[in-house]
C-alpha positions as a printed Julia matrix, in Angstrom:
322×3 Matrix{Float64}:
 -10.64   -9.16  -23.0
 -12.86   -6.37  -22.11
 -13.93   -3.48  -23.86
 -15.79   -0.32  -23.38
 -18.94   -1.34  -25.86
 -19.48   -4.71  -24.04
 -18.99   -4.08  -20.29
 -21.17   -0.67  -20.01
 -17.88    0.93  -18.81
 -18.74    4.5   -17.24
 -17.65    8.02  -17.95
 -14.96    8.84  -14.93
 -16.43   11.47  -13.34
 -14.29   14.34  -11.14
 -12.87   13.47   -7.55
 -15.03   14.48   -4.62
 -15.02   18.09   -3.37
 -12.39   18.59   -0.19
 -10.85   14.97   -0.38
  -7.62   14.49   -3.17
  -7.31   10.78   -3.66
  -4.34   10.14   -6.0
  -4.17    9.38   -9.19
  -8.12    9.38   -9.01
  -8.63    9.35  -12.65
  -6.0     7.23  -14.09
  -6.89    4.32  -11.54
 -10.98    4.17  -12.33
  -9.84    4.13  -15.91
  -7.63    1.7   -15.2
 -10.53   -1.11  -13.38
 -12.87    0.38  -16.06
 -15.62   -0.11  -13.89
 -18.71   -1.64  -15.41
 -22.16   -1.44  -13.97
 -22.62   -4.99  -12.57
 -19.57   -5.81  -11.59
 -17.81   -6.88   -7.86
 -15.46   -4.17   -6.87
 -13.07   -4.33   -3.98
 -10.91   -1.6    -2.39
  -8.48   -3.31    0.03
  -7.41    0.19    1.05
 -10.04    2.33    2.29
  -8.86    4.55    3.64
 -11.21    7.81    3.61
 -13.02    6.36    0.79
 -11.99    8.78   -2.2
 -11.59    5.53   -4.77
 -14.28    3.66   -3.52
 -16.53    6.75   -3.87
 -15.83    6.84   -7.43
 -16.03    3.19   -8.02
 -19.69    3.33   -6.65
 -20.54    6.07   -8.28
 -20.2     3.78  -11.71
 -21.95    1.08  -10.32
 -25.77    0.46  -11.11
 -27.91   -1.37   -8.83
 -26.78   -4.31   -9.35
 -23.06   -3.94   -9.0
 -21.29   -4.44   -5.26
 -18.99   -2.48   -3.65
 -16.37   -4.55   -1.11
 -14.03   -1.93    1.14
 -11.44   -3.45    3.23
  -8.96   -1.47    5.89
  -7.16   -2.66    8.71
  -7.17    0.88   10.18
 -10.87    1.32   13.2
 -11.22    4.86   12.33
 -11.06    4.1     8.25
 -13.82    1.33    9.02
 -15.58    3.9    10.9
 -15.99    6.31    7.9
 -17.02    3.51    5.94
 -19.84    2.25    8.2
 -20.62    6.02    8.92
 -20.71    7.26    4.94
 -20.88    3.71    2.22
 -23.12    1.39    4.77
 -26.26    2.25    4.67
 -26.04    1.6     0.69
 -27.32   -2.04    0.1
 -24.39   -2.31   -2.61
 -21.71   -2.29    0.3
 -20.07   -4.28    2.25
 -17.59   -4.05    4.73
 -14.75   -5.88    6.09
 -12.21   -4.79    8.66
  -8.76   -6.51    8.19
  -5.5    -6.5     6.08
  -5.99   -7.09    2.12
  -3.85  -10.03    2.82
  -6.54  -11.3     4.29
  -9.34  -10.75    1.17
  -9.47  -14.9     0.68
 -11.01  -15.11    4.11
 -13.58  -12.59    3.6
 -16.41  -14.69    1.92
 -17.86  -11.84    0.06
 -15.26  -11.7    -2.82
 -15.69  -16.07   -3.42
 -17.9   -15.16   -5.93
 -15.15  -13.28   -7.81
 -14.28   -9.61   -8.49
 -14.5    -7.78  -11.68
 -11.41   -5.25  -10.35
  -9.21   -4.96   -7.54
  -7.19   -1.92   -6.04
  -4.6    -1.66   -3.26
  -3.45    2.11   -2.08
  -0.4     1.43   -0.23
   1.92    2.99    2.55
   0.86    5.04    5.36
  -2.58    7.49    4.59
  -2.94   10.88    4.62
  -5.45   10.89    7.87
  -2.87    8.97    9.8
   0.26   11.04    9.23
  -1.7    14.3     9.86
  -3.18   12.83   13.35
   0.26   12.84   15.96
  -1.4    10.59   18.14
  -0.79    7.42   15.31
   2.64    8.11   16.04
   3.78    8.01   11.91
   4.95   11.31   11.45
   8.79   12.33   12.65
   7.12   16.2    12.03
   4.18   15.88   14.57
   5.32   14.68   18.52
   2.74   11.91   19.74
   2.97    8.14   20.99
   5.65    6.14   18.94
   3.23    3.91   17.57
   2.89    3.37   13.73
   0.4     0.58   13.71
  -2.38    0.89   11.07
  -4.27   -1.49   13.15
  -3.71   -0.47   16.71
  -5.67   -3.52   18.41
  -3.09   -5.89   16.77
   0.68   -6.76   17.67
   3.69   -4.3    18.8
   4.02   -0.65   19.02
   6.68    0.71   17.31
   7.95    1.73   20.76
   7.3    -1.9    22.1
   9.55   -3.11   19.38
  12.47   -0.15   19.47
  12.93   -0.41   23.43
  13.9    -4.7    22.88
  15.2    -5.08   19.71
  18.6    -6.1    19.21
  20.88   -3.93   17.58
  21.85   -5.91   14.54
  18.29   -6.74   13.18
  17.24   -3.16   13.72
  20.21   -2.4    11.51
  18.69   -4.67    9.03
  15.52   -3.54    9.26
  16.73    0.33    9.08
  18.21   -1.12    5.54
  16.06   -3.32    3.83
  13.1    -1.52    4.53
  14.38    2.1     4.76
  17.26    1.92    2.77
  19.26    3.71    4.97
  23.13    3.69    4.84
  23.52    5.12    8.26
  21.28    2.11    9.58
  24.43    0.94   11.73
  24.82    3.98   13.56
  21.66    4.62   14.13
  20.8     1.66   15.71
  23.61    1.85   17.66
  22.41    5.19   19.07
  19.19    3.73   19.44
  20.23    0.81   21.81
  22.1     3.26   23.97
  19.35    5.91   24.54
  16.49    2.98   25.1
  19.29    1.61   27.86
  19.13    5.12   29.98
  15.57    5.95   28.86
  12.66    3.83   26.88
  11.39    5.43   23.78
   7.25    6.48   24.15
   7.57    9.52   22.0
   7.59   10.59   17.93
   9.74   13.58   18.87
  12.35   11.75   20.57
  12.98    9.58   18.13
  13.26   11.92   15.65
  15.69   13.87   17.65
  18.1    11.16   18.21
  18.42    9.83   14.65
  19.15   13.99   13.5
  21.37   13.98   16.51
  23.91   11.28   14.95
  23.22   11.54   11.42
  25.53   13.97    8.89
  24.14   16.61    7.43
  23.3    15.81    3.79
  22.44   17.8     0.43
  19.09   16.63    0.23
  16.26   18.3     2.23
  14.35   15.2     3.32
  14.43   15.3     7.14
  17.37   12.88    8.72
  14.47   10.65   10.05
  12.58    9.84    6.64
  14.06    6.61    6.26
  13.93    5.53    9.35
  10.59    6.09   10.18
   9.66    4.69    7.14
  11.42    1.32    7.6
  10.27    0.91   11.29
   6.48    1.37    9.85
   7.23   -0.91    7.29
   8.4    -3.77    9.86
   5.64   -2.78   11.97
   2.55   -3.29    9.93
   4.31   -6.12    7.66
   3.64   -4.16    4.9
   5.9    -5.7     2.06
   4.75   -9.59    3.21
   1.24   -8.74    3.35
   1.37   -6.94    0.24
   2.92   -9.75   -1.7
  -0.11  -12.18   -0.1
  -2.48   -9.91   -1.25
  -1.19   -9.6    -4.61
  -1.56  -13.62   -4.71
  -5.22  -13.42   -3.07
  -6.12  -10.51   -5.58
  -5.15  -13.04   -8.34
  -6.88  -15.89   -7.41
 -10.35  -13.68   -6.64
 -10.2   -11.78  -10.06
 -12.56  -12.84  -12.84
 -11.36  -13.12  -16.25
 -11.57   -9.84  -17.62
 -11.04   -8.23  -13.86
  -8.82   -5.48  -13.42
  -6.27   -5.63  -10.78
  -4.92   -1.69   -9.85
  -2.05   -1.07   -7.72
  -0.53    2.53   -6.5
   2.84    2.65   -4.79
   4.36    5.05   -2.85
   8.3     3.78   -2.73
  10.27    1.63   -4.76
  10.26   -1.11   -2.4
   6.51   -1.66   -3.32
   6.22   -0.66   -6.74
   9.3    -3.41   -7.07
   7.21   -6.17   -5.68
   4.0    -5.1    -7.93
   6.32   -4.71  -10.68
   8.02   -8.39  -10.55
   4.33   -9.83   -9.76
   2.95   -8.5   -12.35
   5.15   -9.41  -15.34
   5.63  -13.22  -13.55
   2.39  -13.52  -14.9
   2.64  -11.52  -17.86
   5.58  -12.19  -19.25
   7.44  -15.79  -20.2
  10.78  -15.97  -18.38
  14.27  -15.51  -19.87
  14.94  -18.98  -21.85
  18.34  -20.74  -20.65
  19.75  -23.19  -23.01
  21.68  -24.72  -20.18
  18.37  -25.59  -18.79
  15.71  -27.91  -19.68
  13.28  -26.8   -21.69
  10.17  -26.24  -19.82
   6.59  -26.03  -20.37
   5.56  -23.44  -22.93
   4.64  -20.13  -20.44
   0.77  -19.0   -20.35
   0.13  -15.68  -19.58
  -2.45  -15.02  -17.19
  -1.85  -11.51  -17.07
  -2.15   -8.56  -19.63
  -0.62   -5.11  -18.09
  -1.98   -1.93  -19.12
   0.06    1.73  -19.32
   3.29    0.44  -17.59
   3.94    3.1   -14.36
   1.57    5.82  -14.58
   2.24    8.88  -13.02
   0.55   12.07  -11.66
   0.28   14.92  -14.16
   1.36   18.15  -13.68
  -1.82   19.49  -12.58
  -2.33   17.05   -9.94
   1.33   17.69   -8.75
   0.08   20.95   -8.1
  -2.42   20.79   -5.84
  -1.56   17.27   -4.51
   2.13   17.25   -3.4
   2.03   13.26   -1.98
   1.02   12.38   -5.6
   4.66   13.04   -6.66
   5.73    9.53   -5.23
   2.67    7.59   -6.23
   3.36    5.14   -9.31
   0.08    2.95  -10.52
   0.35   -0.44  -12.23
  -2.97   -1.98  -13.88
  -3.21   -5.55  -14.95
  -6.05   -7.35  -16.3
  -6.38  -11.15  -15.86
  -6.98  -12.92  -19.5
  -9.72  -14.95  -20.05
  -9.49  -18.63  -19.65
  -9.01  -20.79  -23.18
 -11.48  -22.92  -24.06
């Protein structure tokens, strides 16, 4: 196990003027960064982590940024390259075992999930129902299907599914129903459209969250395979920590934090006995978790409205018995 006096663990400092990464403070705490260490950010994004990871790092520590998302690498080359502790890697986290950079084993690990702020502000991704552009959703728009590609020849019973396992939506039938019909007289290409059609045929509720939230949010999630590559990541993180690493994780919807959750206490926790059962072999943890699901505080809430959703989990793999 780690601790402060014997890893040269760093002083957080304060997030980066004009950019509000979430939960800034309580995830470098969490990796407890220490000056020589491998870092990866599977998540890139716009870099407000990974700008605080480096920050801790002396010169001989490495920084490792992933994204899937051109315009997040572009940042990355543009702003973190010409830094000799950087590297760069464009591709899904899933991916991290084929990137040869982290074989020699990383000291922490974090995955930002769901959709960034960058690509629901800019309509032409196609994520937001509030902004009209091209239906498109994918983070990675040089790989597989639109989101309109996939709505205008899907059949109607696995967009149902989809609509509920991913979106959780109990008016899934209906609206894929609708959906079918409208693609049959005219092919979806638009945000706006879509948007319009699921409000059109969905009863007005007593929340205020707009009738296509969970839609949209399932159709992204089938899209980008979201929950299967985060569960592959989760297994490459694993294998890629160090003893001692710190594995982060922030989640934006139950979904997620569900899968982080269950991963994290396989390895933490020994599994319910069952006297019916043989006995099997006595459980190792390889896993310690730190802080349970930490939250935004109130003063981040304030400024930082998309932190209200965010839940970060922090596990640290134990060191290997002699």
């Amino acid at each position: 196990m780690r601790g402060a006096a014997q890893t040269g663990h760093l002083p957080v400092s304060q997030p980066p003027a004009g950019h509000l990464p979430v939960l800034y403070t309580q995830v470098l705490d969490g990796l407890k960064v220490i000056e020589n260490g491998v870092y990866l950010d599977g998540t890139f994004g716009r870099g407000g982590h990974a700008r605080g990871v480096l920050e801790q790092l002396g010169p001989g520590g490495r920084l490792l940024v992933m994204d899937k998302d051109p315009e997040a690498i572009a940042v990355a080359e543009r702003d973190f390259a010409p830094d000799p502790r950087v590297s760069i890697f464009r591709g899904s986290f899933a991916d991290l075992l084929q990137w040869q950079a982290t074989a020699e084993g990383l000291d922490g690990v974090l995955f930002d999930l769901g959709v960034s702020s960058p690509q629901l502000d800019v309509a032409e991704r196609g994520f937001s129902f509030g902004k009209d552009g091209p239906l498109d959703m994918r983070m990675d728009p040089d790989s597989g299907e639109s989101a309109a590609q996939w709505l205008n020849r899907v059949e109607e019973r696995e967009l149902m599914d989809v609509l509920w396992t991913y979106g959780e939506e109990r008016q899934g039938r209906r609206i894929a129903k609708a959906i079918v019909a409208r693609r049959d007289k005219q092919p979806f290409t638009r945000t706006a459209e879509l948007a319009e059609l699921i409000a059109s045929v969905m009863p007005r509720g007593k929340d205020k969250i707009h009738p296509a939230t969970r839609s949209f949010q399932a159709i992204r999630i089938h899209i980008n395979r979201e929950l299967a590559d985060l569960e592959a990541g989760l297994d490459a993180a694993l294998a890629r920590l160090k003893p001692g690493g710190r594995l982060a994780v922030i989640s934006f919807h139950s979904l997620e934090d569900r899968i982080v959750k269950q991963f994290m206490n396989r390895y933490a926790k020994a599994p319910p006995s069952n006297r019916r059962l043989p006995e099997l072999a006595a459980f190792v943890p390889t896993l310690d978790l730190h802080g349970g699901a930490i939250k935004a505080e109130d003063d981040e809430l304030a400024v930082n409205p998309r932190s209200r959703s965010a839940v970060l989990r922090v596990a640290e793999k134990r060191e290997v018995a002699g």
